[in-house]
């Protein structure tokens, strides 16, 4: 079977750092993606990790450990506009993406 | 350039009716996906097109659901004999096959079956 687990909700204050974890169990693992979705909006791509390690893109970083079947999204210098849902998605094989249930991030002033 | 567009943005229908949902992907993107998203859940894979062919339709819930992409661009998701449980947001995404991982999502069609 396959499964992805991420926390349902995370709260942090403006300017802080927050980490959203994702653990997965799947066959045919190729990589892990992260998407952001504001209420009523479309998911937007943040990052993709195929290899172990940390990938940094501005205030956002994503980490993958294939041996631990674990990844995380790190958001630094939180801003109010970062309040959204964040989804990890496992890439199974060459084209299929399986999404987690999402983590709702609330950024407080 | 233009992103992925979907029409209609909202669709209200009665149980038992037939609906068609349209997706216009980014020009030149050969890969096209349909997902279904229920409230509080992540996008659920329905079907994947590579060009004109449905390479993987394993996510379609049952034979009431069908999708086509006759010219390798626009795609239509068709739902027959709609049921209340079909109510959800239907998302379309396209991806360039040139080694890119980014899926570009459309705004979705919110389907409500009464």
PDB file of C-alpha atoms in Angstrom:
ATOM      1  CA  UNK A   1       0.000   0.000   0.000  1.00  0.00           C
ATOM      2  CA  UNK A   2       0.961   3.614   0.208  1.00  0.00           C
ATOM      3  CA  UNK A   3       0.531   6.350   2.766  1.00  0.00           C
ATOM      4  CA  UNK A   4       1.654   9.874   3.477  1.00  0.00           C
ATOM      5  CA  UNK A   5       1.463  11.535   6.850  1.00  0.00           C
ATOM      6  CA  UNK A   6       1.757  15.208   7.657  1.00  0.00           C
ATOM      7  CA  UNK A   7       0.436  17.247  10.588  1.00  0.00           C
ATOM      8  CA  UNK A   8      -3.040  18.619  10.050  1.00  0.00           C
ATOM      9  CA  UNK A   9      -2.283  22.061  11.429  1.00  0.00           C
ATOM     10  CA  UNK A  10       0.685  24.195  12.471  1.00  0.00           C
ATOM     11  CA  UNK A  11       0.618  27.662  14.027  1.00  0.00           C
ATOM     12  CA  UNK A  12       3.537  30.107  14.189  1.00  0.00           C
ATOM     13  CA  UNK A  13       4.118  33.838  14.556  1.00  0.00           C
ATOM     14  CA  UNK A  14       5.280  36.267  11.942  1.00  0.00           C
ATOM     15  CA  UNK A  15       9.038  36.238  11.496  1.00  0.00           C
ATOM     16  CA  UNK A  16       9.440  32.759  12.970  1.00  0.00           C
ATOM     17  CA  UNK A  17      10.670  29.537  11.355  1.00  0.00           C
ATOM     18  CA  UNK A  18       8.354  26.572  10.904  1.00  0.00           C
ATOM     19  CA  UNK A  19       8.991  23.015   9.743  1.00  0.00           C
ATOM     20  CA  UNK A  20       6.295  20.841   8.181  1.00  0.00           C
ATOM     21  CA  UNK A  21       7.126  17.144   8.190  1.00  0.00           C
ATOM     22  CA  UNK A  22       6.042  14.471   5.777  1.00  0.00           C
ATOM     23  CA  UNK A  23       6.560  10.741   6.170  1.00  0.00           C
ATOM     24  CA  UNK A  24       5.648   8.357   3.417  1.00  0.00           C
ATOM     25  CA  UNK A  25       5.327   4.708   2.603  1.00  0.00           C
ATOM     26  CA  UNK A  26       5.185   3.803  -1.043  1.00  0.00           C
ATOM     27  CA  UNK A  27       6.665   1.607  -3.720  1.00  0.00           C
ATOM     28  CA  UNK A  28       8.346   3.005  -6.799  1.00  0.00           C
ATOM     29  CA  UNK A  29       9.452   6.190  -5.047  1.00  0.00           C
ATOM     30  CA  UNK A  30      11.054   8.753  -7.348  1.00  0.00           C
ATOM     31  CA  UNK A  31      10.870  11.968  -5.342  1.00  0.00           C
ATOM     32  CA  UNK A  32       8.954  14.314  -3.067  1.00  0.00           C
ATOM     33  CA  UNK A  33       7.240  17.553  -4.081  1.00  0.00           C
ATOM     34  CA  UNK A  34       5.742  20.343  -2.015  1.00  0.00           C
ATOM     35  CA  UNK A  35       2.794  22.543  -3.017  1.00  0.00           C
ATOM     36  CA  UNK A  36       1.165  25.576  -1.431  1.00  0.00           C
ATOM     37  CA  UNK A  37      -2.552  26.211  -1.682  1.00  0.00           C
ATOM     38  CA  UNK A  38      -4.366  29.292  -0.423  1.00  0.00           C
ATOM     39  CA  UNK A  39      -8.051  28.944   0.439  1.00  0.00           C
ATOM     40  CA  UNK A  40     -10.055  28.890  -2.774  1.00  0.00           C
ATOM     41  CA  UNK A  41      -6.914  28.873  -4.890  1.00  0.00           C
ATOM     42  CA  UNK A  42      -4.976  26.420  -7.000  1.00  0.00           C
ATOM     43  CA  UNK A  43      -2.006  24.460  -5.682  1.00  0.00           C
ATOM     44  CA  UNK A  44       1.300  26.069  -6.648  1.00  0.00           C
ATOM     45  CA  UNK A  45       4.597  24.249  -6.881  1.00  0.00           C
ATOM     46  CA  UNK A  46       7.259  25.005  -4.269  1.00  0.00           C
ATOM     47  CA  UNK A  47       9.961  22.366  -4.576  1.00  0.00           C
ATOM     48  CA  UNK A  48      10.980  18.862  -5.593  1.00  0.00           C
ATOM     49  CA  UNK A  49      13.595  16.586  -4.046  1.00  0.00           C
ATOM     50  CA  UNK A  50      14.783  13.466  -5.808  1.00  0.00           C
ATOM     51  CA  UNK A  51      18.013  13.039  -3.851  1.00  0.00           C
ATOM     52  CA  UNK A  52      18.825  13.182  -0.168  1.00  0.00           C
ATOM     53  CA  UNK A  53      19.625  16.583   1.215  1.00  0.00           C
ATOM     54  CA  UNK A  54      18.431  20.132   1.473  1.00  0.00           C
ATOM     55  CA  UNK A  55      17.218  22.291  -1.414  1.00  0.00           C
ATOM     56  CA  UNK A  56      16.911  26.007  -0.767  1.00  0.00           C
ATOM     57  CA  UNK A  57      14.744  28.446  -2.680  1.00  0.00           C
ATOM     58  CA  UNK A  58      14.570  31.844  -1.041  1.00  0.00           C
ATOM     59  CA  UNK A  59      12.748  31.656   2.282  1.00  0.00           C
ATOM     60  CA  UNK A  60      11.658  28.068   1.622  1.00  0.00           C
ATOM     61  CA  UNK A  61      13.811  24.951   1.892  1.00  0.00           C
ATOM     62  CA  UNK A  62      12.919  21.311   1.418  1.00  0.00           C
ATOM     63  CA  UNK A  63      14.704  18.263   2.755  1.00  0.00           C
ATOM     64  CA  UNK A  64      14.575  14.589   1.857  1.00  0.00           C
ATOM     65  CA  UNK A  65      15.919  11.449   3.484  1.00  0.00           C
ATOM     66  CA  UNK A  66      15.138   8.476   1.281  1.00  0.00           C
ATOM     67  CA  UNK A  67      16.451   5.976   3.816  1.00  0.00           C
ATOM     68  CA  UNK A  68      14.055   7.337   6.453  1.00  0.00           C
ATOM     69  CA  UNK A  69      11.151   7.873   4.014  1.00  0.00           C
ATOM     70  CA  UNK A  70      10.919  11.369   5.403  1.00  0.00           C
ATOM     71  CA  UNK A  71      10.990  14.904   4.194  1.00  0.00           C
ATOM     72  CA  UNK A  72      10.178  18.366   5.442  1.00  0.00           C
ATOM     73  CA  UNK A  73       9.447  21.850   4.239  1.00  0.00           C
ATOM     74  CA  UNK A  74      11.120  24.668   6.137  1.00  0.00           C
ATOM     75  CA  UNK A  75       9.677  28.158   5.960  1.00  0.00           C
ATOM     76  CA  UNK A  76      11.793  31.008   7.316  1.00  0.00           C
ATOM     77  CA  UNK A  77      10.944  34.621   8.132  1.00  0.00           C
ATOM     78  CA  UNK A  78       7.264  33.774   8.126  1.00  0.00           C
ATOM     79  CA  UNK A  79       4.907  36.321   6.628  1.00  0.00           C
ATOM     80  CA  UNK A  80       1.146  36.617   6.955  1.00  0.00           C
ATOM     81  CA  UNK A  81       0.803  35.660   3.291  1.00  0.00           C
ATOM     82  CA  UNK A  82       2.346  32.260   4.074  1.00  0.00           C
ATOM     83  CA  UNK A  83      -0.907  31.261   5.794  1.00  0.00           C
ATOM     84  CA  UNK A  84      -2.098  28.473   3.523  1.00  0.00           C
ATOM     85  CA  UNK A  85      -2.249  24.695   3.215  1.00  0.00           C
ATOM     86  CA  UNK A  86       0.921  22.849   2.316  1.00  0.00           C
ATOM     87  CA  UNK A  87       0.881  19.455   0.633  1.00  0.00           C
ATOM     88  CA  UNK A  88       3.647  16.961   0.212  1.00  0.00           C
ATOM     89  CA  UNK A  89       3.308  14.715  -2.822  1.00  0.00           C
ATOM     90  CA  UNK A  90       5.179  11.530  -3.564  1.00  0.00           C
ATOM     91  CA  UNK A  91       6.181  10.864  -7.141  1.00  0.00           C
ATOM     92  CA  UNK A  92       5.599   7.192  -7.883  1.00  0.00           C
ATOM     93  CA  UNK A  93       7.278   6.075 -11.050  1.00  0.00           C
ATOM     94  CA  UNK A  94       7.894   8.470 -13.892  1.00  0.00           C
ATOM     95  CA  UNK A  95       4.654  10.449 -13.826  1.00  0.00           C
ATOM     96  CA  UNK A  96       2.258   9.723 -10.933  1.00  0.00           C
ATOM     97  CA  UNK A  97       1.935  12.041  -7.945  1.00  0.00           C
ATOM     98  CA  UNK A  98       0.164  11.050  -4.731  1.00  0.00           C
ATOM     99  CA  UNK A  99      -0.718  13.964  -2.453  1.00  0.00           C
ATOM    100  CA  UNK A 100      -0.923  14.012   1.312  1.00  0.00           C
ATOM    101  CA  UNK A 101      -3.907  15.422   3.181  1.00  0.00           C
ATOM    102  CA  UNK A 102      -2.177  18.732   3.762  1.00  0.00           C
ATOM    103  CA  UNK A 103      -0.966  20.871   6.655  1.00  0.00           C
ATOM    104  CA  UNK A 104      -2.827  24.064   7.396  1.00  0.00           C
ATOM    105  CA  UNK A 105      -0.362  26.767   8.432  1.00  0.00           C
ATOM    106  CA  UNK A 106      -1.643  29.725  10.438  1.00  0.00           C
ATOM    107  CA  UNK A 107       0.697  32.673  10.784  1.00  0.00           C
ATOM    108  CA  UNK A 108      -0.158  34.988  13.661  1.00  0.00           C
ATOM    109  CA  UNK A 109       0.765  38.658  13.846  1.00  0.00           C
TER     110      UNK A 109
ATOM    111  CA  UNK B   1       2.233  33.390 -20.870  1.00  0.00           C
ATOM    112  CA  UNK B   2      -1.230  32.060 -20.112  1.00  0.00           C
ATOM    113  CA  UNK B   3      -1.609  29.498 -17.378  1.00  0.00           C
ATOM    114  CA  UNK B   4      -3.931  26.517 -17.169  1.00  0.00           C
ATOM    115  CA  UNK B   5      -7.561  27.478 -17.503  1.00  0.00           C
ATOM    116  CA  UNK B   6     -10.656  25.498 -16.579  1.00  0.00           C
ATOM    117  CA  UNK B   7     -14.283  26.015 -17.416  1.00  0.00           C
ATOM    118  CA  UNK B   8     -16.767  26.358 -15.949  1.00  0.00           C
ATOM    119  CA  UNK B   9     -15.455  27.696 -12.667  1.00  0.00           C
ATOM    120  CA  UNK B  10     -18.610  26.492 -10.931  1.00  0.00           C
ATOM    121  CA  UNK B  11     -21.160  23.908 -11.945  1.00  0.00           C
ATOM    122  CA  UNK B  12     -24.359  23.052 -10.127  1.00  0.00           C
ATOM    123  CA  UNK B  13     -26.265  20.064 -11.426  1.00  0.00           C
ATOM    124  CA  UNK B  14     -28.917  17.642 -10.333  1.00  0.00           C
ATOM    125  CA  UNK B  15     -28.316  14.040  -9.401  1.00  0.00           C
ATOM    126  CA  UNK B  16     -28.409  11.845 -12.469  1.00  0.00           C
ATOM    127  CA  UNK B  17     -27.376  14.531 -14.945  1.00  0.00           C
ATOM    128  CA  UNK B  18     -24.348  14.523 -17.261  1.00  0.00           C
ATOM    129  CA  UNK B  19     -21.568  17.111 -16.930  1.00  0.00           C
ATOM    130  CA  UNK B  20     -18.478  18.050 -18.888  1.00  0.00           C
ATOM    131  CA  UNK B  21     -15.528  19.880 -17.393  1.00  0.00           C
ATOM    132  CA  UNK B  22     -12.942  21.467 -19.667  1.00  0.00           C
ATOM    133  CA  UNK B  23      -9.233  22.055 -19.210  1.00  0.00           C
ATOM    134  CA  UNK B  24      -6.945  24.200 -21.369  1.00  0.00           C
ATOM    135  CA  UNK B  25      -3.335  23.365 -20.464  1.00  0.00           C
ATOM    136  CA  UNK B  26      -0.287  25.526 -20.979  1.00  0.00           C
ATOM    137  CA  UNK B  27       0.630  25.512 -24.642  1.00  0.00           C
ATOM    138  CA  UNK B  28       3.215  22.879 -25.456  1.00  0.00           C
ATOM    139  CA  UNK B  29       2.741  20.853 -22.280  1.00  0.00           C
ATOM    140  CA  UNK B  30       2.373  17.228 -23.247  1.00  0.00           C
ATOM    141  CA  UNK B  31       1.504  15.902 -19.798  1.00  0.00           C
ATOM    142  CA  UNK B  32      -1.969  16.604 -18.415  1.00  0.00           C
ATOM    143  CA  UNK B  33      -3.509  15.451 -15.156  1.00  0.00           C
ATOM    144  CA  UNK B  34      -6.978  15.505 -13.647  1.00  0.00           C
ATOM    145  CA  UNK B  35      -7.362  15.494  -9.877  1.00  0.00           C
ATOM    146  CA  UNK B  36     -10.331  15.661  -7.537  1.00  0.00           C
ATOM    147  CA  UNK B  37     -10.104  17.562  -4.278  1.00  0.00           C
ATOM    148  CA  UNK B  38     -12.623  17.300  -1.477  1.00  0.00           C
ATOM    149  CA  UNK B  39     -12.757  19.771   1.375  1.00  0.00           C
ATOM    150  CA  UNK B  40      -9.841  19.362   3.751  1.00  0.00           C
ATOM    151  CA  UNK B  41      -8.116  16.790   1.545  1.00  0.00           C
ATOM    152  CA  UNK B  42      -5.267  16.796  -0.910  1.00  0.00           C
ATOM    153  CA  UNK B  43      -5.708  16.446  -4.652  1.00  0.00           C
ATOM    154  CA  UNK B  44      -6.620  12.865  -5.554  1.00  0.00           C
ATOM    155  CA  UNK B  45      -5.191  11.514  -8.820  1.00  0.00           C
ATOM    156  CA  UNK B  46      -7.791  10.629 -11.438  1.00  0.00           C
ATOM    157  CA  UNK B  47      -6.110  10.323 -14.827  1.00  0.00           C
ATOM    158  CA  UNK B  48      -2.894  11.152 -16.659  1.00  0.00           C
ATOM    159  CA  UNK B  49      -2.516  11.962 -20.354  1.00  0.00           C
ATOM    160  CA  UNK B  50       0.705  11.899 -22.304  1.00  0.00           C
ATOM    161  CA  UNK B  51      -0.171  13.595 -25.562  1.00  0.00           C
ATOM    162  CA  UNK B  52      -3.507  12.329 -26.797  1.00  0.00           C
ATOM    163  CA  UNK B  53      -3.531   9.036 -24.957  1.00  0.00           C
ATOM    164  CA  UNK B  54      -4.653   8.276 -21.421  1.00  0.00           C
ATOM    165  CA  UNK B  55      -1.501   6.670 -20.077  1.00  0.00           C
ATOM    166  CA  UNK B  56      -3.029   5.961 -16.679  1.00  0.00           C
ATOM    167  CA  UNK B  57      -6.711   6.165 -15.777  1.00  0.00           C
ATOM    168  CA  UNK B  58      -6.421   4.066 -12.635  1.00  0.00           C
ATOM    169  CA  UNK B  59      -7.731   6.888 -10.429  1.00  0.00           C
ATOM    170  CA  UNK B  60     -11.115   7.198 -12.118  1.00  0.00           C
ATOM    171  CA  UNK B  61     -13.618   6.090  -9.445  1.00  0.00           C
ATOM    172  CA  UNK B  62     -15.882   4.086 -11.730  1.00  0.00           C
ATOM    173  CA  UNK B  63     -17.120   3.846 -15.300  1.00  0.00           C
ATOM    174  CA  UNK B  64     -19.293   6.955 -14.953  1.00  0.00           C
ATOM    175  CA  UNK B  65     -16.092   8.978 -15.303  1.00  0.00           C
ATOM    176  CA  UNK B  66     -14.342   9.385 -18.625  1.00  0.00           C
ATOM    177  CA  UNK B  67     -11.806  11.844 -20.011  1.00  0.00           C
ATOM    178  CA  UNK B  68     -10.534  12.651 -23.475  1.00  0.00           C
ATOM    179  CA  UNK B  69      -7.783  14.729 -25.022  1.00  0.00           C
ATOM    180  CA  UNK B  70      -8.319  14.247 -28.739  1.00  0.00           C
ATOM    181  CA  UNK B  71      -5.708  16.666 -30.101  1.00  0.00           C
ATOM    182  CA  UNK B  72      -3.190  16.515 -27.311  1.00  0.00           C
ATOM    183  CA  UNK B  73      -4.132  19.892 -25.918  1.00  0.00           C
ATOM    184  CA  UNK B  74      -7.586  20.603 -24.452  1.00  0.00           C
ATOM    185  CA  UNK B  75      -9.019  17.873 -22.256  1.00  0.00           C
ATOM    186  CA  UNK B  76     -12.581  17.190 -21.159  1.00  0.00           C
ATOM    187  CA  UNK B  77     -13.597  15.239 -18.081  1.00  0.00           C
ATOM    188  CA  UNK B  78     -17.036  13.725 -18.487  1.00  0.00           C
ATOM    189  CA  UNK B  79     -19.204  12.475 -15.656  1.00  0.00           C
ATOM    190  CA  UNK B  80     -22.377  10.528 -16.392  1.00  0.00           C
ATOM    191  CA  UNK B  81     -25.303   9.995 -14.026  1.00  0.00           C
ATOM    192  CA  UNK B  82     -23.823  12.311 -11.433  1.00  0.00           C
ATOM    193  CA  UNK B  83     -24.185  11.448  -7.772  1.00  0.00           C
ATOM    194  CA  UNK B  84     -24.043  13.697  -4.705  1.00  0.00           C
ATOM    195  CA  UNK B  85     -20.724  12.083  -3.772  1.00  0.00           C
ATOM    196  CA  UNK B  86     -19.197  13.492  -6.957  1.00  0.00           C
ATOM    197  CA  UNK B  87     -19.372  16.987  -5.474  1.00  0.00           C
ATOM    198  CA  UNK B  88     -15.803  18.290  -5.208  1.00  0.00           C
ATOM    199  CA  UNK B  89     -13.316  20.589  -6.869  1.00  0.00           C
ATOM    200  CA  UNK B  90     -11.921  19.079 -10.061  1.00  0.00           C
ATOM    201  CA  UNK B  91      -8.416  20.279 -10.768  1.00  0.00           C
ATOM    202  CA  UNK B  92      -6.465  20.040 -13.966  1.00  0.00           C
ATOM    203  CA  UNK B  93      -2.683  20.339 -14.121  1.00  0.00           C
ATOM    204  CA  UNK B  94      -0.203  20.343 -16.965  1.00  0.00           C
ATOM    205  CA  UNK B  95       3.507  19.652 -16.992  1.00  0.00           C
ATOM    206  CA  UNK B  96       6.236  20.069 -19.555  1.00  0.00           C
ATOM    207  CA  UNK B  97       7.940  16.787 -20.255  1.00  0.00           C
ATOM    208  CA  UNK B  98      11.338  18.395 -20.649  1.00  0.00           C
ATOM    209  CA  UNK B  99      12.605  17.079 -17.343  1.00  0.00           C
ATOM    210  CA  UNK B 100      10.478  19.508 -15.384  1.00  0.00           C
ATOM    211  CA  UNK B 101       8.767  18.468 -12.163  1.00  0.00           C
ATOM    212  CA  UNK B 102       6.458  21.439 -11.820  1.00  0.00           C
ATOM    213  CA  UNK B 103       2.787  20.757 -12.275  1.00  0.00           C
ATOM    214  CA  UNK B 104       0.867  23.920 -13.141  1.00  0.00           C
ATOM    215  CA  UNK B 105      -2.640  23.733 -11.742  1.00  0.00           C
ATOM    216  CA  UNK B 106      -5.712  25.424 -13.061  1.00  0.00           C
ATOM    217  CA  UNK B 107      -8.164  27.197 -10.743  1.00  0.00           C
ATOM    218  CA  UNK B 108     -10.466  24.178 -10.720  1.00  0.00           C
ATOM    219  CA  UNK B 109     -14.133  23.556 -11.364  1.00  0.00           C
ATOM    220  CA  UNK B 110     -16.316  23.428  -8.266  1.00  0.00           C
ATOM    221  CA  UNK B 111     -18.955  20.802  -8.938  1.00  0.00           C
ATOM    222  CA  UNK B 112     -22.028  20.609  -6.751  1.00  0.00           C
ATOM    223  CA  UNK B 113     -24.485  17.791  -7.310  1.00  0.00           C
ATOM    224  CA  UNK B 114     -27.847  18.402  -5.685  1.00  0.00           C
TER     225      UNK B 114
END
